[in-house]
Amino acid sequence: MRLGIVVPFRDRQEHLASFLPHLVAYFERDKADKHIDVRVLIVEQPQGLPFNRGLLINIGFAMPKPEIDYACFHDVDYLPI
């Protein structure tokens, strides 16, 4: 089973800098989901328009669809525990 994690993103570099290493460490810990095949897709919206989280999630879900079996949508400013 392959998990796709879709993360809508814009203007939060400091959150992204913390999120990605934390996510890698989260899946490397010795626990039941350690061996899950994970693909992380950061979907970034360009400047100039209001942030459209729903659109980014839809795009992020459609892009890796052939490569994943199930998906999770996650915000860049929350760290999984």
PDB file of N, CA, C and O in Angstrom:
ATOM      1  N   MET A   1       0.833  -1.187   0.000  1.00  0.00           N
ATOM      2  CA  MET A   1       0.000   0.000   0.000  1.00  0.00           C
ATOM      3  C   MET A   1       0.877   1.249   0.000  1.00  0.00           C
ATOM      4  O   MET A   1       1.848   1.324   0.734  1.00  0.00           O
ATOM      5  N   ARG A   2       0.504   2.195  -0.831  1.00  0.00           N
ATOM      6  CA  ARG A   2       1.283   3.430  -0.960  1.00  0.00           C
ATOM      7  C   ARG A   2       0.434   4.620  -0.532  1.00  0.00           C
ATOM      8  O   ARG A   2      -0.643   4.847  -1.054  1.00  0.00           O
ATOM      9  N   LEU A   3       0.951   5.380   0.426  1.00  0.00           N
ATOM     10  CA  LEU A   3       0.263   6.546   0.972  1.00  0.00           C
ATOM     11  C   LEU A   3       0.748   7.806   0.277  1.00  0.00           C
ATOM     12  O   LEU A   3       1.949   8.013   0.116  1.00  0.00           O
ATOM     13  N   GLY A   4      -0.181   8.649  -0.124  1.00  0.00           N
ATOM     14  CA  GLY A   4       0.152   9.968  -0.652  1.00  0.00           C
ATOM     15  C   GLY A   4      -0.281  11.026   0.348  1.00  0.00           C
ATOM     16  O   GLY A   4      -1.428  11.026   0.789  1.00  0.00           O
ATOM     17  N   ILE A   5       0.638  11.896   0.733  1.00  0.00           N
ATOM     18  CA  ILE A   5       0.321  12.989   1.645  1.00  0.00           C
ATOM     19  C   ILE A   5       0.365  14.284   0.843  1.00  0.00           C
ATOM     20  O   ILE A   5       1.406  14.661   0.309  1.00  0.00           O
ATOM     21  N   VAL A   6      -0.787  14.938   0.740  1.00  0.00           N
ATOM     22  CA  VAL A   6      -0.915  16.174  -0.023  1.00  0.00           C
ATOM     23  C   VAL A   6      -0.907  17.345   0.958  1.00  0.00           C
ATOM     24  O   VAL A   6      -1.697  17.386   1.899  1.00  0.00           O
ATOM     25  N   VAL A   7       0.001  18.291   0.715  1.00  0.00           N
ATOM     26  CA  VAL A   7       0.155  19.437   1.604  1.00  0.00           C
ATOM     27  C   VAL A   7      -0.018  20.726   0.797  1.00  0.00           C
ATOM     28  O   VAL A   7       0.862  21.076   0.010  1.00  0.00           O
ATOM     29  N   PRO A   8      -1.167  21.426   0.951  1.00  0.00           N
ATOM     30  CA  PRO A   8      -1.307  22.719   0.290  1.00  0.00           C
ATOM     31  C   PRO A   8      -0.387  23.739   0.960  1.00  0.00           C
ATOM     32  O   PRO A   8      -0.231  23.729   2.174  1.00  0.00           O
ATOM     33  N   PHE A   9       0.208  24.620   0.156  1.00  0.00           N
ATOM     34  CA  PHE A   9       1.280  25.463   0.695  1.00  0.00           C
ATOM     35  C   PHE A   9       1.302  26.819  -0.005  1.00  0.00           C
ATOM     36  O   PHE A   9       1.102  26.921  -1.210  1.00  0.00           O
ATOM     37  N   ARG A  10       1.605  27.860   0.799  1.00  0.00           N
ATOM     38  CA  ARG A  10       1.954  29.178   0.265  1.00  0.00           C
ATOM     39  C   ARG A  10       2.487  30.039   1.402  1.00  0.00           C
ATOM     40  O   ARG A  10       1.878  30.131   2.469  1.00  0.00           O
ATOM     41  N   ASP A  11       3.619  30.656   1.187  1.00  0.00           N
ATOM     42  CA  ASP A  11       4.195  31.652   2.103  1.00  0.00           C
ATOM     43  C   ASP A  11       4.457  31.147   3.517  1.00  0.00           C
ATOM     44  O   ASP A  11       4.269  31.885   4.477  1.00  0.00           O
ATOM     45  N   ARG A  12       4.845  29.926   3.685  1.00  0.00           N
ATOM     46  CA  ARG A  12       5.133  29.421   5.034  1.00  0.00           C
ATOM     47  C   ARG A  12       6.441  28.629   5.014  1.00  0.00           C
ATOM     48  O   ARG A  12       6.490  27.475   5.426  1.00  0.00           O
ATOM     49  N   GLN A  13       7.492  29.264   4.561  1.00  0.00           N
ATOM     50  CA  GLN A  13       8.788  28.592   4.442  1.00  0.00           C
ATOM     51  C   GLN A  13       9.271  28.044   5.776  1.00  0.00           C
ATOM     52  O   GLN A  13       9.815  26.942   5.840  1.00  0.00           O
ATOM     53  N   GLU A  14       9.084  28.820   6.859  1.00  0.00           N
ATOM     54  CA  GLU A  14       9.565  28.360   8.165  1.00  0.00           C
ATOM     55  C   GLU A  14       8.791  27.130   8.628  1.00  0.00           C
ATOM     56  O   GLU A  14       9.359  26.223   9.244  1.00  0.00           O
ATOM     57  N   HIS A  15       7.504  27.049   8.304  1.00  0.00           N
ATOM     58  CA  HIS A  15       6.726  25.856   8.650  1.00  0.00           C
ATOM     59  C   HIS A  15       7.171  24.661   7.813  1.00  0.00           C
ATOM     60  O   HIS A  15       7.316  23.549   8.329  1.00  0.00           O
ATOM     61  N   LEU A  16       7.403  24.878   6.527  1.00  0.00           N
ATOM     62  CA  LEU A  16       7.842  23.795   5.646  1.00  0.00           C
ATOM     63  C   LEU A  16       9.213  23.266   6.070  1.00  0.00           C
ATOM     64  O   LEU A  16       9.452  22.056   6.049  1.00  0.00           O
ATOM     65  N   ALA A  17      10.089  24.178   6.501  1.00  0.00           N
ATOM     66  CA  ALA A  17      11.425  23.769   6.950  1.00  0.00           C
ATOM     67  C   ALA A  17      11.363  22.879   8.191  1.00  0.00           C
ATOM     68  O   ALA A  17      12.245  22.050   8.408  1.00  0.00           O
ATOM     69  N   SER A  18      10.332  23.022   9.007  1.00  0.00           N
ATOM     70  CA  SER A  18      10.148  22.158  10.181  1.00  0.00           C
ATOM     71  C   SER A  18       9.346  20.911   9.839  1.00  0.00           C
ATOM     72  O   SER A  18       9.603  19.835  10.370  1.00  0.00           O
ATOM     73  N   PHE A  19       8.368  21.066   8.959  1.00  0.00           N
ATOM     74  CA  PHE A  19       7.436  19.986   8.643  1.00  0.00           C
ATOM     75  C   PHE A  19       8.117  18.795   7.963  1.00  0.00           C
ATOM     76  O   PHE A  19       7.926  17.643   8.368  1.00  0.00           O
ATOM     77  N   LEU A  20       8.906  19.060   6.928  1.00  0.00           N
ATOM     78  CA  LEU A  20       9.492  17.956   6.160  1.00  0.00           C
ATOM     79  C   LEU A  20      10.438  17.079   6.982  1.00  0.00           C
ATOM     80  O   LEU A  20      10.297  15.854   6.970  1.00  0.00           O
ATOM     81  N   PRO A  21      11.396  17.642   7.730  1.00  0.00           N
ATOM     82  CA  PRO A  21      12.243  16.774   8.555  1.00  0.00           C
ATOM     83  C   PRO A  21      11.444  16.017   9.623  1.00  0.00           C
ATOM     84  O   PRO A  21      11.733  14.860   9.919  1.00  0.00           O
ATOM     85  N   HIS A  22      10.432  16.675  10.187  1.00  0.00           N
ATOM     86  CA  HIS A  22       9.601  16.014  11.190  1.00  0.00           C
ATOM     87  C   HIS A  22       8.844  14.841  10.569  1.00  0.00           C
ATOM     88  O   HIS A  22       8.747  13.772  11.177  1.00  0.00           O
ATOM     89  N   LEU A  23       8.327  15.026   9.368  1.00  0.00           N
ATOM     90  CA  LEU A  23       7.587  13.959   8.696  1.00  0.00           C
ATOM     91  C   LEU A  23       8.492  12.770   8.382  1.00  0.00           C
ATOM     92  O   LEU A  23       8.098  11.614   8.572  1.00  0.00           O
ATOM     93  N   VAL A  24       9.707  13.042   7.945  1.00  0.00           N
ATOM     94  CA  VAL A  24      10.663  11.956   7.682  1.00  0.00           C
ATOM     95  C   VAL A  24      10.944  11.195   8.973  1.00  0.00           C
ATOM     96  O   VAL A  24      10.909   9.959   9.000  1.00  0.00           O
ATOM     97  N   ALA A  25      11.211  11.918  10.054  1.00  0.00           N
ATOM     98  CA  ALA A  25      11.479  11.265  11.341  1.00  0.00           C
ATOM     99  C   ALA A  25      10.266  10.481  11.824  1.00  0.00           C
ATOM    100  O   ALA A  25      10.402   9.396  12.379  1.00  0.00           O
ATOM    101  N   TYR A  26       9.072  11.015  11.589  1.00  0.00           N
ATOM    102  CA  TYR A  26       7.837  10.349  12.008  1.00  0.00           C
ATOM    103  C   TYR A  26       7.722   8.958  11.382  1.00  0.00           C
ATOM    104  O   TYR A  26       7.387   7.986  12.049  1.00  0.00           O
ATOM    105  N   PHE A  27       8.011   8.850  10.097  1.00  0.00           N
ATOM    106  CA  PHE A  27       7.881   7.558   9.415  1.00  0.00           C
ATOM    107  C   PHE A  27       9.095   6.657   9.601  1.00  0.00           C
ATOM    108  O   PHE A  27       9.038   5.480   9.255  1.00  0.00           O
ATOM    109  N   GLU A  28      10.185   7.169  10.147  1.00  0.00           N
ATOM    110  CA  GLU A  28      11.361   6.339  10.405  1.00  0.00           C
ATOM    111  C   GLU A  28      11.374   5.741  11.805  1.00  0.00           C
ATOM    112  O   GLU A  28      12.167   4.852  12.083  1.00  0.00           O
ATOM    113  N   ARG A  29      10.505   6.231  12.694  1.00  0.00           N
ATOM    114  CA  ARG A  29      10.460   5.701  14.051  1.00  0.00           C
ATOM    115  C   ARG A  29      10.061   4.233  14.047  1.00  0.00           C
ATOM    116  O   ARG A  29       9.364   3.769  13.168  1.00  0.00           O
ATOM    117  N   ASP A  30      10.450   3.525  15.077  1.00  0.00           N
ATOM    118  CA  ASP A  30      10.142   2.100  15.208  1.00  0.00           C
ATOM    119  C   ASP A  30       8.700   1.941  15.702  1.00  0.00           C
ATOM    120  O   ASP A  30       8.438   1.962  16.883  1.00  0.00           O
ATOM    121  N   LYS A  31       7.770   1.806  14.783  1.00  0.00           N
ATOM    122  CA  LYS A  31       6.373   1.616  15.130  1.00  0.00           C
ATOM    123  C   LYS A  31       5.664   0.889  14.000  1.00  0.00           C
ATOM    124  O   LYS A  31       6.279   0.514  13.011  1.00  0.00           O
ATOM    125  N   ALA A  32       4.391   0.701  14.129  1.00  0.00           N
ATOM    126  CA  ALA A  32       3.639  -0.125  13.190  1.00  0.00           C
ATOM    127  C   ALA A  32       3.659   0.408  11.756  1.00  0.00           C
ATOM    128  O   ALA A  32       3.679  -0.372  10.807  1.00  0.00           O
ATOM    129  N   ASP A  33       3.647   1.727  11.567  1.00  0.00           N
ATOM    130  CA  ASP A  33       3.600   2.273  10.208  1.00  0.00           C
ATOM    131  C   ASP A  33       4.972   2.661   9.650  1.00  0.00           C
ATOM    132  O   ASP A  33       5.070   3.403   8.690  1.00  0.00           O
ATOM    133  N   LYS A  34       6.011   2.111  10.228  1.00  0.00           N
ATOM    134  CA  LYS A  34       7.374   2.435   9.800  1.00  0.00           C
ATOM    135  C   LYS A  34       7.637   2.031   8.346  1.00  0.00           C
ATOM    136  O   LYS A  34       8.381   2.691   7.639  1.00  0.00           O
ATOM    137  N   HIS A  35       7.002   0.979   7.890  1.00  0.00           N
ATOM    138  CA  HIS A  35       7.301   0.451   6.559  1.00  0.00           C
ATOM    139  C   HIS A  35       6.292   0.881   5.493  1.00  0.00           C
ATOM    140  O   HIS A  35       6.247   0.298   4.425  1.00  0.00           O
ATOM    141  N   ILE A  36       5.515   1.906   5.772  1.00  0.00           N
ATOM    142  CA  ILE A  36       4.568   2.414   4.783  1.00  0.00           C
ATOM    143  C   ILE A  36       5.337   3.160   3.692  1.00  0.00           C
ATOM    144  O   ILE A  36       6.209   3.973   3.971  1.00  0.00           O
ATOM    145  N   ASP A  37       5.005   2.859   2.443  1.00  0.00           N
ATOM    146  CA  ASP A  37       5.580   3.578   1.309  1.00  0.00           C
ATOM    147  C   ASP A  37       4.861   4.923   1.203  1.00  0.00           C
ATOM    148  O   ASP A  37       3.661   4.969   0.951  1.00  0.00           O
ATOM    149  N   VAL A  38       5.586   6.017   1.425  1.00  0.00           N
ATOM    150  CA  VAL A  38       4.974   7.344   1.512  1.00  0.00           C
ATOM    151  C   VAL A  38       5.492   8.236   0.392  1.00  0.00           C
ATOM    152  O   VAL A  38       6.681   8.269   0.115  1.00  0.00           O
ATOM    153  N   ARG A  39       4.570   8.959  -0.205  1.00  0.00           N
ATOM    154  CA  ARG A  39       4.913  10.006  -1.163  1.00  0.00           C
ATOM    155  C   ARG A  39       4.304  11.308  -0.650  1.00  0.00           C
ATOM    156  O   ARG A  39       3.109  11.366  -0.384  1.00  0.00           O
ATOM    157  N   VAL A  40       5.124  12.342  -0.532  1.00  0.00           N
ATOM    158  CA  VAL A  40       4.663  13.639  -0.050  1.00  0.00           C
ATOM    159  C   VAL A  40       4.648  14.592  -1.240  1.00  0.00           C
ATOM    160  O   VAL A  40       5.630  14.721  -1.960  1.00  0.00           O
ATOM    161  N   LEU A  41       3.507  15.247  -1.426  1.00  0.00           N
ATOM    162  CA  LEU A  41       3.372  16.209  -2.510  1.00  0.00           C
ATOM    163  C   LEU A  41       3.040  17.570  -1.906  1.00  0.00           C
ATOM    164  O   LEU A  41       1.971  17.758  -1.311  1.00  0.00           O
ATOM    165  N   ILE A  42       3.974  18.503  -2.038  1.00  0.00           N
ATOM    166  CA  ILE A  42       3.759  19.877  -1.596  1.00  0.00           C
ATOM    167  C   ILE A  42       3.183  20.629  -2.792  1.00  0.00           C
ATOM    168  O   ILE A  42       3.828  20.744  -3.829  1.00  0.00           O
ATOM    169  N   VAL A  43       1.958  21.101  -2.669  1.00  0.00           N
ATOM    170  CA  VAL A  43       1.281  21.799  -3.759  1.00  0.00           C
ATOM    171  C   VAL A  43       1.291  23.289  -3.425  1.00  0.00           C
ATOM    172  O   VAL A  43       0.638  23.720  -2.478  1.00  0.00           O
ATOM    173  N   GLU A  44       2.054  24.056  -4.197  1.00  0.00           N
ATOM    174  CA  GLU A  44       2.241  25.467  -3.882  1.00  0.00           C
ATOM    175  C   GLU A  44       1.417  26.351  -4.808  1.00  0.00           C
ATOM    176  O   GLU A  44       1.408  26.163  -6.024  1.00  0.00           O
ATOM    177  N   GLN A  45       0.746  27.319  -4.217  1.00  0.00           N
ATOM    178  CA  GLN A  45      -0.032  28.289  -4.982  1.00  0.00           C
ATOM    179  C   GLN A  45       0.806  29.540  -5.180  1.00  0.00           C
ATOM    180  O   GLN A  45       1.398  30.046  -4.226  1.00  0.00           O
ATOM    181  N   PRO A  46       0.847  30.060  -6.398  1.00  0.00           N
ATOM    182  CA  PRO A  46       1.604  31.297  -6.619  1.00  0.00           C
ATOM    183  C   PRO A  46       0.924  32.501  -5.974  1.00  0.00           C
ATOM    184  O   PRO A  46      -0.249  32.470  -5.620  1.00  0.00           O
ATOM    185  N   GLN A  47       1.684  33.561  -5.842  1.00  0.00           N
ATOM    186  CA  GLN A  47       1.188  34.813  -5.262  1.00  0.00           C
ATOM    187  C   GLN A  47       0.162  35.466  -6.189  1.00  0.00           C
ATOM    188  O   GLN A  47       0.094  35.154  -7.367  1.00  0.00           O
ATOM    189  N   GLY A  48      -0.614  36.381  -5.622  1.00  0.00           N
ATOM    190  CA  GLY A  48      -1.483  37.197  -6.443  1.00  0.00           C
ATOM    191  C   GLY A  48      -2.964  36.938  -6.276  1.00  0.00           C
ATOM    192  O   GLY A  48      -3.767  37.798  -6.582  1.00  0.00           O
ATOM    193  N   LEU A  49      -3.351  35.769  -5.833  1.00  0.00           N
ATOM    194  CA  LEU A  49      -4.759  35.445  -5.634  1.00  0.00           C
ATOM    195  C   LEU A  49      -4.966  35.002  -4.193  1.00  0.00           C
ATOM    196  O   LEU A  49      -4.023  34.563  -3.536  1.00  0.00           O
ATOM    197  N   PRO A  50      -6.201  35.068  -3.692  1.00  0.00           N
ATOM    198  CA  PRO A  50      -6.463  34.533  -2.348  1.00  0.00           C
ATOM    199  C   PRO A  50      -6.136  33.034  -2.290  1.00  0.00           C
ATOM    200  O   PRO A  50      -6.297  32.324  -3.281  1.00  0.00           O
ATOM    201  N   PHE A  51      -5.677  32.603  -1.137  1.00  0.00           N
ATOM    202  CA  PHE A  51      -5.301  31.197  -0.958  1.00  0.00           C
ATOM    203  C   PHE A  51      -6.519  30.301  -1.161  1.00  0.00           C
ATOM    204  O   PHE A  51      -7.562  30.521  -0.564  1.00  0.00           O
ATOM    205  N   ASN A  52      -6.395  29.303  -2.031  1.00  0.00           N
ATOM    206  CA  ASN A  52      -7.490  28.398  -2.339  1.00  0.00           C
ATOM    207  C   ASN A  52      -7.073  26.978  -1.950  1.00  0.00           C
ATOM    208  O   ASN A  52      -6.602  26.203  -2.779  1.00  0.00           O
ATOM    209  N   ARG A  53      -7.241  26.645  -0.690  1.00  0.00           N
ATOM    210  CA  ARG A  53      -6.830  25.337  -0.158  1.00  0.00           C
ATOM    211  C   ARG A  53      -7.532  24.187  -0.874  1.00  0.00           C
ATOM    212  O   ARG A  53      -6.927  23.175  -1.193  1.00  0.00           O
ATOM    213  N   GLY A  54      -8.829  24.333  -1.132  1.00  0.00           N
ATOM    214  CA  GLY A  54      -9.599  23.279  -1.799  1.00  0.00           C
ATOM    215  C   GLY A  54      -9.064  22.960  -3.182  1.00  0.00           C
ATOM    216  O   GLY A  54      -8.939  21.789  -3.553  1.00  0.00           O
ATOM    217  N   LEU A  55      -8.740  23.970  -3.948  1.00  0.00           N
ATOM    218  CA  LEU A  55      -8.185  23.760  -5.285  1.00  0.00           C
ATOM    219  C   LEU A  55      -6.842  23.036  -5.209  1.00  0.00           C
ATOM    220  O   LEU A  55      -6.586  22.101  -5.972  1.00  0.00           O
ATOM    221  N   LEU A  56      -5.995  23.462  -4.282  1.00  0.00           N
ATOM    222  CA  LEU A  56      -4.682  22.827  -4.132  1.00  0.00           C
ATOM    223  C   LEU A  56      -4.822  21.362  -3.728  1.00  0.00           C
ATOM    224  O   LEU A  56      -4.078  20.496  -4.201  1.00  0.00           O
ATOM    225  N   ILE A  57      -5.770  21.060  -2.852  1.00  0.00           N
ATOM    226  CA  ILE A  57      -5.997  19.671  -2.439  1.00  0.00           C
ATOM    227  C   ILE A  57      -6.469  18.839  -3.628  1.00  0.00           C
ATOM    228  O   ILE A  57      -5.997  17.712  -3.842  1.00  0.00           O
ATOM    229  N   ASN A  58      -7.394  19.382  -4.419  1.00  0.00           N
ATOM    230  CA  ASN A  58      -7.876  18.649  -5.593  1.00  0.00           C
ATOM    231  C   ASN A  58      -6.755  18.388  -6.593  1.00  0.00           C
ATOM    232  O   ASN A  58      -6.629  17.285  -7.130  1.00  0.00           O
ATOM    233  N   ILE A  59      -5.941  19.394  -6.851  1.00  0.00           N
ATOM    234  CA  ILE A  59      -4.801  19.223  -7.764  1.00  0.00           C
ATOM    235  C   ILE A  59      -3.821  18.208  -7.190  1.00  0.00           C
ATOM    236  O   ILE A  59      -3.345  17.315  -7.893  1.00  0.00           O
ATOM    237  N   GLY A  60      -3.538  18.355  -5.898  1.00  0.00           N
ATOM    238  CA  GLY A  60      -2.589  17.454  -5.251  1.00  0.00           C
ATOM    239  C   GLY A  60      -3.070  16.017  -5.211  1.00  0.00           C
ATOM    240  O   GLY A  60      -2.283  15.081  -5.238  1.00  0.00           O
ATOM    241  N   PHE A  61      -4.365  15.795  -5.149  1.00  0.00           N
ATOM    242  CA  PHE A  61      -4.904  14.435  -5.169  1.00  0.00           C
ATOM    243  C   PHE A  61      -4.848  13.841  -6.564  1.00  0.00           C
ATOM    244  O   PHE A  61      -4.547  12.666  -6.742  1.00  0.00           O
ATOM    245  N   ALA A  62      -5.124  14.650  -7.587  1.00  0.00           N
ATOM    246  CA  ALA A  62      -5.162  14.151  -8.963  1.00  0.00           C
ATOM    247  C   ALA A  62      -3.774  13.816  -9.510  1.00  0.00           C
ATOM    248  O   ALA A  62      -3.631  12.861 -10.275  1.00  0.00           O
ATOM    249  N   MET A  63      -2.763  14.562  -9.111  1.00  0.00           N
ATOM    250  CA  MET A  63      -1.425  14.373  -9.691  1.00  0.00           C
ATOM    251  C   MET A  63      -0.812  13.006  -9.391  1.00  0.00           C
ATOM    252  O   MET A  63      -0.380  12.318 -10.302  1.00  0.00           O
ATOM    253  N   PRO A  64      -0.732  12.569  -8.129  1.00  0.00           N
ATOM    254  CA  PRO A  64      -0.064  11.287  -7.866  1.00  0.00           C
ATOM    255  C   PRO A  64      -1.015  10.090  -7.884  1.00  0.00           C
ATOM    256  O   PRO A  64      -0.635   8.990  -7.510  1.00  0.00           O
ATOM    257  N   LYS A  65      -2.256  10.273  -8.315  1.00  0.00           N
ATOM    258  CA  LYS A  65      -3.277   9.227  -8.213  1.00  0.00           C
ATOM    259  C   LYS A  65      -2.821   7.863  -8.740  1.00  0.00           C
ATOM    260  O   LYS A  65      -3.063   6.850  -8.088  1.00  0.00           O
ATOM    261  N   PRO A  66      -2.141   7.787  -9.891  1.00  0.00           N
ATOM    262  CA  PRO A  66      -1.707   6.462 -10.358  1.00  0.00           C
ATOM    263  C   PRO A  66      -0.622   5.822  -9.476  1.00  0.00           C
ATOM    264  O   PRO A  66      -0.413   4.618  -9.528  1.00  0.00           O
ATOM    265  N   GLU A  67       0.060   6.635  -8.667  1.00  0.00           N
ATOM    266  CA  GLU A  67       1.177   6.128  -7.872  1.00  0.00           C
ATOM    267  C   GLU A  67       0.819   5.832  -6.421  1.00  0.00           C
ATOM    268  O   GLU A  67       1.675   5.387  -5.665  1.00  0.00           O
ATOM    269  N   ILE A  68      -0.422   6.124  -6.002  1.00  0.00           N
ATOM    270  CA  ILE A  68      -0.797   5.918  -4.603  1.00  0.00           C
ATOM    271  C   ILE A  68      -2.061   5.074  -4.498  1.00  0.00           C
ATOM    272  O   ILE A  68      -2.843   4.982  -5.435  1.00  0.00           O
ATOM    273  N   ASP A  69      -2.236   4.449  -3.344  1.00  0.00           N
ATOM    274  CA  ASP A  69      -3.424   3.652  -3.081  1.00  0.00           C
ATOM    275  C   ASP A  69      -4.413   4.396  -2.191  1.00  0.00           C
ATOM    276  O   ASP A  69      -5.614   4.152  -2.251  1.00  0.00           O
ATOM    277  N   TYR A  70      -3.921   5.276  -1.348  1.00  0.00           N
ATOM    278  CA  TYR A  70      -4.792   6.092  -0.513  1.00  0.00           C
ATOM    279  C   TYR A  70      -4.087   7.403  -0.202  1.00  0.00           C
ATOM    280  O   TYR A  70      -2.877   7.520  -0.366  1.00  0.00           O
ATOM    281  N   ALA A  71      -4.891   8.413   0.188  1.00  0.00           N
ATOM    282  CA  ALA A  71      -4.347   9.756   0.358  1.00  0.00           C
ATOM    283  C   ALA A  71      -4.704  10.333   1.713  1.00  0.00           C
ATOM    284  O   ALA A  71      -5.696   9.965   2.333  1.00  0.00           O
ATOM    285  N   CYS A  72      -3.861  11.260   2.139  1.00  0.00           N
ATOM    286  CA  CYS A  72      -4.066  12.017   3.369  1.00  0.00           C
ATOM    287  C   CYS A  72      -3.801  13.480   3.010  1.00  0.00           C
ATOM    288  O   CYS A  72      -2.887  13.776   2.252  1.00  0.00           O
ATOM    289  N   PHE A  73      -4.615  14.368   3.543  1.00  0.00           N
ATOM    290  CA  PHE A  73      -4.427  15.796   3.311  1.00  0.00           C
ATOM    291  C   PHE A  73      -3.973  16.414   4.623  1.00  0.00           C
ATOM    292  O   PHE A  73      -4.585  16.196   5.662  1.00  0.00           O
ATOM    293  N   HIS A  74      -2.862  17.157   4.561  1.00  0.00           N
ATOM    294  CA  HIS A  74      -2.244  17.645   5.792  1.00  0.00           C
ATOM    295  C   HIS A  74      -1.836  19.100   5.619  1.00  0.00           C
ATOM    296  O   HIS A  74      -1.389  19.498   4.547  1.00  0.00           O
ATOM    297  N   ASP A  75      -1.978  19.883   6.669  1.00  0.00           N
ATOM    298  CA  ASP A  75      -1.541  21.276   6.642  1.00  0.00           C
ATOM    299  C   ASP A  75      -0.085  21.373   7.066  1.00  0.00           C
ATOM    300  O   ASP A  75       0.377  20.630   7.941  1.00  0.00           O
ATOM    301  N   VAL A  76       0.645  22.311   6.463  1.00  0.00           N
ATOM    302  CA  VAL A  76       2.072  22.453   6.705  1.00  0.00           C
ATOM    303  C   VAL A  76       2.366  22.982   8.113  1.00  0.00           C
ATOM    304  O   VAL A  76       3.469  22.800   8.631  1.00  0.00           O
ATOM    305  N   ASP A  77       1.386  23.617   8.755  1.00  0.00           N
ATOM    306  CA  ASP A  77       1.646  24.193  10.066  1.00  0.00           C
ATOM    307  C   ASP A  77       1.267  23.271  11.229  1.00  0.00           C
ATOM    308  O   ASP A  77       1.301  23.684  12.380  1.00  0.00           O
ATOM    309  N   TYR A  78       0.936  22.024  10.942  1.00  0.00           N
ATOM    310  CA  TYR A  78       0.694  21.009  11.980  1.00  0.00           C
ATOM    311  C   TYR A  78       1.697  19.884  11.813  1.00  0.00           C
ATOM    312  O   TYR A  78       1.940  19.426  10.698  1.00  0.00           O
ATOM    313  N   LEU A  79       2.258  19.431  12.922  1.00  0.00           N
ATOM    314  CA  LEU A  79       3.207  18.311  12.887  1.00  0.00           C
ATOM    315  C   LEU A  79       2.515  17.050  13.373  1.00  0.00           C
ATOM    316  O   LEU A  79       1.888  17.056  14.432  1.00  0.00           O
ATOM    317  N   PRO A  80       2.600  15.957  12.616  1.00  0.00           N
ATOM    318  CA  PRO A  80       1.956  14.723  13.053  1.00  0.00           C
ATOM    319  C   PRO A  80       2.623  14.151  14.298  1.00  0.00           C
ATOM    320  O   PRO A  80       3.825  14.305  14.496  1.00  0.00           O
ATOM    321  N   ILE A  81       1.810  13.518  15.143  1.00  0.00           N
ATOM    322  CA  ILE A  81       2.354  12.889  16.362  1.00  0.00           C
ATOM    323  C   ILE A  81       1.942  11.431  16.403  1.00  0.00           C
ATOM    324  O   ILE A  81       1.022  11.018  15.740  1.00  0.00           O
TER     325      ILE A  81
END
